[in-house]
Short mmCIF file of C-alpha atoms in Angstrom, two decimals:
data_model
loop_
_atom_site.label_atom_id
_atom_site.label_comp_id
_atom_site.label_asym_id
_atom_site.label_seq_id
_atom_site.Cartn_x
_atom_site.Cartn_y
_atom_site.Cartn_z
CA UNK A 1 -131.83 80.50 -76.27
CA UNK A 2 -131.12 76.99 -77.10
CA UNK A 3 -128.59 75.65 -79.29
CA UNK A 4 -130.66 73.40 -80.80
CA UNK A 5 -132.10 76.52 -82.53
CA UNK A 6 -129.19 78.40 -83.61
CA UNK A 7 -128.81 78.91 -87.08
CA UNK A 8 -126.19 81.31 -89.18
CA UNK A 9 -126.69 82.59 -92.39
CA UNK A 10 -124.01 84.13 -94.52
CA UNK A 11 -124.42 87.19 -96.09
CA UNK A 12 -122.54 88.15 -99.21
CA UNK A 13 -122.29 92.00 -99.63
CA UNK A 14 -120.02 92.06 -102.71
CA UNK A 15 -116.80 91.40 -104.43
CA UNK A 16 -113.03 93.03 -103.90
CA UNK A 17 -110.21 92.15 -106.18
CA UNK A 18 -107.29 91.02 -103.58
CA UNK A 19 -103.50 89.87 -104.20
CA UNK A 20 -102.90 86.55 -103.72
CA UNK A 21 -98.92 87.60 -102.03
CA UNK A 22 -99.94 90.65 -100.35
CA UNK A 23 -102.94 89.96 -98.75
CA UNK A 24 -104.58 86.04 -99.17
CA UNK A 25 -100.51 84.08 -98.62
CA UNK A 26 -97.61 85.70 -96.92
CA UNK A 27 -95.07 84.71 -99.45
CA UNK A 28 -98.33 84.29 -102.23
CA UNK A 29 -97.74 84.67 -105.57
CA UNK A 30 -97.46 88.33 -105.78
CA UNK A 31 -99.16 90.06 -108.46
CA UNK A 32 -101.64 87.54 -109.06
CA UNK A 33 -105.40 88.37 -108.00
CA UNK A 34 -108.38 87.35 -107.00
CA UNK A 35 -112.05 88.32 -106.69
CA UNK A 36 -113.07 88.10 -102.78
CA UNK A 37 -116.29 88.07 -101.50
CA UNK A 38 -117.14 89.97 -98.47
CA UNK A 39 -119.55 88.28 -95.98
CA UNK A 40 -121.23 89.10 -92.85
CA UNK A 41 -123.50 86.82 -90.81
CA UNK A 42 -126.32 86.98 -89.16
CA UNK A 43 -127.54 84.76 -86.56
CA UNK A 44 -130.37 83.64 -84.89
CA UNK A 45 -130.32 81.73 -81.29
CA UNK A 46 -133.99 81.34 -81.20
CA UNK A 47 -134.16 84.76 -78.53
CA UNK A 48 -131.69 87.37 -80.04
CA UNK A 49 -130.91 88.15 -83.76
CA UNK A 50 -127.77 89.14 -84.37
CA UNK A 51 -125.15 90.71 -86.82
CA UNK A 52 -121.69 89.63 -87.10
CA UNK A 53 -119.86 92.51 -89.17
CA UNK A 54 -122.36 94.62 -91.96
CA UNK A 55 -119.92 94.50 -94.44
CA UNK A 56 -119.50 96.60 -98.11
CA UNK A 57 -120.58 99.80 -99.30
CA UNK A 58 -122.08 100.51 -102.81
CA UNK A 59 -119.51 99.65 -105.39
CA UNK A 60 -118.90 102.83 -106.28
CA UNK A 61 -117.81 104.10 -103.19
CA UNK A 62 -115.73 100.58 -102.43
CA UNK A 63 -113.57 101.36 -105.81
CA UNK A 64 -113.15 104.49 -105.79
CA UNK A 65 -111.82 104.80 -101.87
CA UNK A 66 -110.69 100.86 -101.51
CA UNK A 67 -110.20 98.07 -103.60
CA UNK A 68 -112.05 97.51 -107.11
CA UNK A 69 -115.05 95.99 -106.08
CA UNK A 70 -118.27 94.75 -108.16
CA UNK A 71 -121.30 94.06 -106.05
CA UNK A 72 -122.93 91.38 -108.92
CA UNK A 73 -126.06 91.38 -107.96
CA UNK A 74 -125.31 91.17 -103.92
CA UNK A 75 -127.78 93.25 -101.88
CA UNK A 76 -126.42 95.59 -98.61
CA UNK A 77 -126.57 93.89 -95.73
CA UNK A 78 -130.06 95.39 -94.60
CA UNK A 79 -131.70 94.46 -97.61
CA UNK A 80 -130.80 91.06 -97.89
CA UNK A 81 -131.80 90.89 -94.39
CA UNK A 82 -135.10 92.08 -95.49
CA UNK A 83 -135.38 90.75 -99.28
CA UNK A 84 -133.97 87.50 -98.49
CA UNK A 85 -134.53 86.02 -95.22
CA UNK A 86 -137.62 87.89 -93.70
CA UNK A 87 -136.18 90.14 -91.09
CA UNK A 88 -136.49 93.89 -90.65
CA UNK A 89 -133.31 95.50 -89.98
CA UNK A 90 -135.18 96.88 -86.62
CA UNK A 91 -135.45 93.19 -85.25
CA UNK A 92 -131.50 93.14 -84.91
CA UNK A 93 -130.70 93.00 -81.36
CA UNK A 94 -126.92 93.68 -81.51
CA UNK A 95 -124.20 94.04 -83.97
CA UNK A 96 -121.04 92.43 -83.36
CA UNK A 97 -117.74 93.59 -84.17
CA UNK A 98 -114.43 91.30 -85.10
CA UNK A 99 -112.69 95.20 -86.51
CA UNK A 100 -113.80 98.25 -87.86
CA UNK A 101 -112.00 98.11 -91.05
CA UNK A 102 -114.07 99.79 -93.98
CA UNK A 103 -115.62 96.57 -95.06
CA UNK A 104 -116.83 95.09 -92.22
CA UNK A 105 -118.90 98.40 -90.99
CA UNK A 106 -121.09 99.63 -93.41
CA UNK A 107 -124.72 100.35 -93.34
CA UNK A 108 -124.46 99.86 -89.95
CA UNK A 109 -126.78 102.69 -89.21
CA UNK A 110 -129.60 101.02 -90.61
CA UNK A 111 -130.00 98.87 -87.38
CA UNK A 112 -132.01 101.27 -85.27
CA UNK A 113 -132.25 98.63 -82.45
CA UNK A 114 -129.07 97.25 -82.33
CA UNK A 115 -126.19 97.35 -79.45
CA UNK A 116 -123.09 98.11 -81.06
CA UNK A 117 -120.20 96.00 -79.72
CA UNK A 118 -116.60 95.81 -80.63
CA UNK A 119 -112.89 96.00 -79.17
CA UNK A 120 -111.79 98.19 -77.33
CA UNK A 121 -108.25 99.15 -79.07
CA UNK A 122 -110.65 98.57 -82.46
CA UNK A 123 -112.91 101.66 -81.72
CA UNK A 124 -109.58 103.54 -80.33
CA UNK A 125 -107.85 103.03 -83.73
CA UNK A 126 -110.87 104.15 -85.75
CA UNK A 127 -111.04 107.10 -83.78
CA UNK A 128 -107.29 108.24 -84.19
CA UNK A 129 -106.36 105.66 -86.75
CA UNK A 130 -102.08 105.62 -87.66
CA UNK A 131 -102.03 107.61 -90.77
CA UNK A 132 -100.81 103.98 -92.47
CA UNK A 133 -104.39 103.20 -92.15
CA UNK A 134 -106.50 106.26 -92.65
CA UNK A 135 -107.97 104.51 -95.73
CA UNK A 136 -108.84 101.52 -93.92
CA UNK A 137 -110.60 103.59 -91.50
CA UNK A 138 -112.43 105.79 -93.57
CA UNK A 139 -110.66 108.96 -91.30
CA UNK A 140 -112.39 112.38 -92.02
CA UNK A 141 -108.57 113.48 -92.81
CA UNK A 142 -109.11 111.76 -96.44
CA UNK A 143 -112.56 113.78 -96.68
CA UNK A 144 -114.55 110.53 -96.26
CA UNK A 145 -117.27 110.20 -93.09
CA UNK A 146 -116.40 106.28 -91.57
CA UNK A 147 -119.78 104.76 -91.67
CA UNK A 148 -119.80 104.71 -87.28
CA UNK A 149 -119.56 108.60 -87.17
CA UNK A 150 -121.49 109.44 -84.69
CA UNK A 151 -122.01 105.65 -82.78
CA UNK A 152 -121.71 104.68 -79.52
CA UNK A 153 -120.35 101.04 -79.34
CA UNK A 154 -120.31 98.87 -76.14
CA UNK A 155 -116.25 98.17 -75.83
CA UNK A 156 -115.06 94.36 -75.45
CA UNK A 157 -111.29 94.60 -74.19
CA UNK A 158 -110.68 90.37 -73.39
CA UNK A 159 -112.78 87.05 -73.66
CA UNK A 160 -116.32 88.09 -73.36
CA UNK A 161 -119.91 85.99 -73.59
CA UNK A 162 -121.54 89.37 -75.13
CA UNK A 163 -124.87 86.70 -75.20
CA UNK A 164 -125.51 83.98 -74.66
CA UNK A 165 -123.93 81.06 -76.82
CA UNK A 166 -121.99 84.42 -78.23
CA UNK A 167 -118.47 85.12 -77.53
CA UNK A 168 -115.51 87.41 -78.30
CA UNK A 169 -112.64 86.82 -77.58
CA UNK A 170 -109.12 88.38 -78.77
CA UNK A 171 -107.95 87.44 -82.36
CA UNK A 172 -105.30 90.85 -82.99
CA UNK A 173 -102.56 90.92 -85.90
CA UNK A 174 -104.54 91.70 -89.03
CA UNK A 175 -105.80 94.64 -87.01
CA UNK A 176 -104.70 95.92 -83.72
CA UNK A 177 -107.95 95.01 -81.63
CA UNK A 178 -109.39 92.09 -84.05
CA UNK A 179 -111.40 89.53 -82.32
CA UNK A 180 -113.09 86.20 -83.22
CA UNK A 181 -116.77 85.34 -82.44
CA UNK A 182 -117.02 81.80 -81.72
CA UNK A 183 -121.05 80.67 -81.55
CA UNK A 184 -122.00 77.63 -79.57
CA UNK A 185 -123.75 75.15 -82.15
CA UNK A 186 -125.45 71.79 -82.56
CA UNK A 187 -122.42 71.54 -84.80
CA UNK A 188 -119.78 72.35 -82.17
CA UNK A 189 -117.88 76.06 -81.79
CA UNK A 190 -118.19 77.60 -84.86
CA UNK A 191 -115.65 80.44 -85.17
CA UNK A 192 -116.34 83.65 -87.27
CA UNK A 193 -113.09 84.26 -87.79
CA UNK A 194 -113.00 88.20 -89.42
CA UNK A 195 -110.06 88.57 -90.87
CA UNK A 196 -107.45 86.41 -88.66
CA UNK A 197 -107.80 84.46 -91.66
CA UNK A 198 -109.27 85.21 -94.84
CA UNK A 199 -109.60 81.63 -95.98
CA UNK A 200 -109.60 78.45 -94.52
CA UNK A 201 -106.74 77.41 -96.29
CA UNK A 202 -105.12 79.79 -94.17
CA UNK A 203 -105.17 76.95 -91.95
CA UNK A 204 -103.13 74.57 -94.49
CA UNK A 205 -99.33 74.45 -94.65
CA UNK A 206 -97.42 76.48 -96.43
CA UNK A 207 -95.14 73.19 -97.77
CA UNK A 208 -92.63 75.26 -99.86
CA UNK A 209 -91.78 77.29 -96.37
CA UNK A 210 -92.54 74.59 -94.11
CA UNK A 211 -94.96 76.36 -92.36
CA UNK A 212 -97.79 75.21 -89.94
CA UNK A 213 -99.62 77.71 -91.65
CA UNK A 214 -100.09 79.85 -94.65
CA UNK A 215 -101.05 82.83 -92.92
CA UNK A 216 -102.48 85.99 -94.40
CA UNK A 217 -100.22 88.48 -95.68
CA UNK A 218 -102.04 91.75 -94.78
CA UNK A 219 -101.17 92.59 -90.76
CA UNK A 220 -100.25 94.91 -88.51
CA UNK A 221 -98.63 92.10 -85.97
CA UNK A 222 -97.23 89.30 -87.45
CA UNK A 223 -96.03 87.65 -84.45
CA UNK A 224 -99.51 87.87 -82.83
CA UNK A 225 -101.28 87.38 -85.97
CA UNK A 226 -99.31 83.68 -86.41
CA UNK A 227 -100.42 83.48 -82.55
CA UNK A 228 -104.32 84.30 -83.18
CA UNK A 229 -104.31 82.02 -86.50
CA UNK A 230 -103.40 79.39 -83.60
CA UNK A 231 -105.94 80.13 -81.32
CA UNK A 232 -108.65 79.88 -83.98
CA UNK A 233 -107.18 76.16 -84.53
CA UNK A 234 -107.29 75.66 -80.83
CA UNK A 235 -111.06 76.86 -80.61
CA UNK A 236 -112.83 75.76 -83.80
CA UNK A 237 -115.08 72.70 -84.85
CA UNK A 238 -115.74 74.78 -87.62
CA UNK A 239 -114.51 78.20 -89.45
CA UNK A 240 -116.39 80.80 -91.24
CA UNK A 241 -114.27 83.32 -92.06
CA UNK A 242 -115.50 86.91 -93.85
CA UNK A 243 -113.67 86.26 -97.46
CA UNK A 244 -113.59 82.40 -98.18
CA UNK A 245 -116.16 81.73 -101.41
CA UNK A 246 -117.15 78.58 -100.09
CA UNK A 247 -118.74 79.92 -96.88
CA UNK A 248 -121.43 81.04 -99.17
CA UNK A 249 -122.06 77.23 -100.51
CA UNK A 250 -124.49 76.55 -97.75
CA UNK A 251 -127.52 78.62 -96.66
CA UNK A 252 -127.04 78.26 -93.15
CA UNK A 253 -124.46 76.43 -90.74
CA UNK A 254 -124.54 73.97 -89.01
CA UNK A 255 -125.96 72.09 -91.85
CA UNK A 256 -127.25 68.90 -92.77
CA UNK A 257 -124.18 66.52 -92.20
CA UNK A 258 -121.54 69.31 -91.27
CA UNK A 259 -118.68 67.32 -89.80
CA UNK A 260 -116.47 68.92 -87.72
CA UNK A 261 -112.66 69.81 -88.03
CA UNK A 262 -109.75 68.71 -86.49
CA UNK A 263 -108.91 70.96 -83.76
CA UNK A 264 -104.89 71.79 -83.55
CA UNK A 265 -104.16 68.51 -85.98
CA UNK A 266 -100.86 67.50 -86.11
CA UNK A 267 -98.84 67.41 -89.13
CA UNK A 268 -95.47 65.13 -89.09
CA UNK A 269 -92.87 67.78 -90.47
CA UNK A 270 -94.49 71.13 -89.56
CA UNK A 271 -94.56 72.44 -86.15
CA UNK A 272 -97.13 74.77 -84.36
CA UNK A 273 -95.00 77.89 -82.77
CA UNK A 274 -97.08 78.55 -79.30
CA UNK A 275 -96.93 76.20 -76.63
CA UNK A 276 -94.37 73.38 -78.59
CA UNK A 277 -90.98 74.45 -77.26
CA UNK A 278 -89.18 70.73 -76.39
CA UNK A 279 -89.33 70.00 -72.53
CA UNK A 280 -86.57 70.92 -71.14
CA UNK A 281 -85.42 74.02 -73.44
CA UNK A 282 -86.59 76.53 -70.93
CA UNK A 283 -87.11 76.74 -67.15
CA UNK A 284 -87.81 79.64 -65.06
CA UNK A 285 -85.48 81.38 -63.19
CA UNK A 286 -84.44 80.78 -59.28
CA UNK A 287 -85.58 84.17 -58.58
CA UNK A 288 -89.09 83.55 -59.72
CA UNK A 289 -89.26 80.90 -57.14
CA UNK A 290 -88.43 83.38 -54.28
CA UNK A 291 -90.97 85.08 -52.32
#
């Protein structure tokens, strides 16, 4: 693997109608929706082809179980694979995990070849999800079979190089286990960011709230979510996260041209949370300093 040759392609695999307060913005306007798509990626280093997430269902399923959902024309993910960019779903090497929520697993059977990797405390919830989220999990309880019944997934538990120029590491609020995939590029660190974010405006202040960001509204953690939107920032030339329309306005990143973001930029009036207490405001104890 160089890096010279890695290349990653979004995949759209469909459309879900979200809410713009309860899910896109904490503190969105409620009420108000939006269609999302739903993308996966799949990369290719040159030595290993890769999945990041497999995405939707068939519509009907989606709507019926989910959100309303239209697929417009977008293939599964194994037949765009196949249709649209000239690779058999058998020459996947490994399929890579952020969660296990309902959208970002299906089809993944069709992968006869792959390794299956994900959290740890993702594949624990799926197994024994909190009855909050049996939907999200697809549990048997609701009558429906989760699309990894039957897997066996290689578990990721902190900061891993899973391949090479590949690596997880811990992203967890919108879902108990959720981790980012940052991929080393010609283009810098480009982080496939699941959903710690759903759009890059996530990013962007919130300037009604004064907020460093406008962070999702759909969690489990909010405290670590706000602290994994911040690590993304800290880590990222570049984001590509699994429900932002424009990710699908290039075929393949890095592109052409593809300038790279300001890591952790500063913003006069709007303060980062981790790591910007004022010097001073804190010390450690004189018992810490005992032996």
């Amino acid at each position: 693997m160089t890096i010279s040759e890695t290349k990653i392609y979004p995949i759209n695999t469909g459309w879900l109608e979200g809410d713009l307060g309860t899910y896109i913005f904490w503190k969105g306007p409620a009420g108000k929706k939006k269609w999302q798509p739903v993308y996966c990626y799949y990369i290719d280093t040159g030595e290993y082809k890769i999945l990041v997430d497999t995405g939707l269902c068939d519509e009907e399923r989606a709507t019926k179980y989910h959100h309303k959902c239209e697929k417009r024309g977008c293939l599964q993910v194994h037949e765009h694979l196949k249709q649209k960019l000239g690779v058999d779903p058998d020459e996947i090497d490994a399929i890579v995990f952020t969660h296990l929520h309902w959208d970002h697993v299906q089809n993944m059977k069709e992968f006869k070849n792959a390794r299956y990797i994900a959290p740890k405390a993702e594949i624990e919830m799926a197994y024994n999800p909190l009855p909050l989220y049996y939907r999200t999990y697809e549990s048997p309880v609701l009558g429906i079979e989760p699309a990894y019944n039957g897997c066996a997934f290689e578990m990721i538990d902190k900061e891993t190089e899973v391949l090479p120029g590949i690596t997880m590491f811990p992203t967890p609020g919108h879902s108990v286990g959720h981790m980012g995939v940052t991929v080393a590029t010609t283009g810098g660190d480009i982080v496939i960011c699941g959903d710690a974010i759903f759009e890059a405006r996530n990013l962007e202040p919130n300037e009604d709230e004064k907020w460093r960001y406008w962070v999702p509204a759909r969690f489990v953690n909010s405290y670590e979510g706000w602290k994994s939107v911040e690590e993304i920032d800290k880590r990222a030339d570049y984001v590509l996260p699994c429900h932002d329309e424009q990710c699908g306005d290039h075929e393949f990143y890095p592109f052409e041209g593809m300038k790279k973001r300001e890591r952790r930029k500063f913003i006069p009036g709007y303060h980062f949370y981790f790591g910007d207490m004022p010097p001073g405001a804190a010390r450690a104890s004189e018992d810490s300093h005992k032996d």
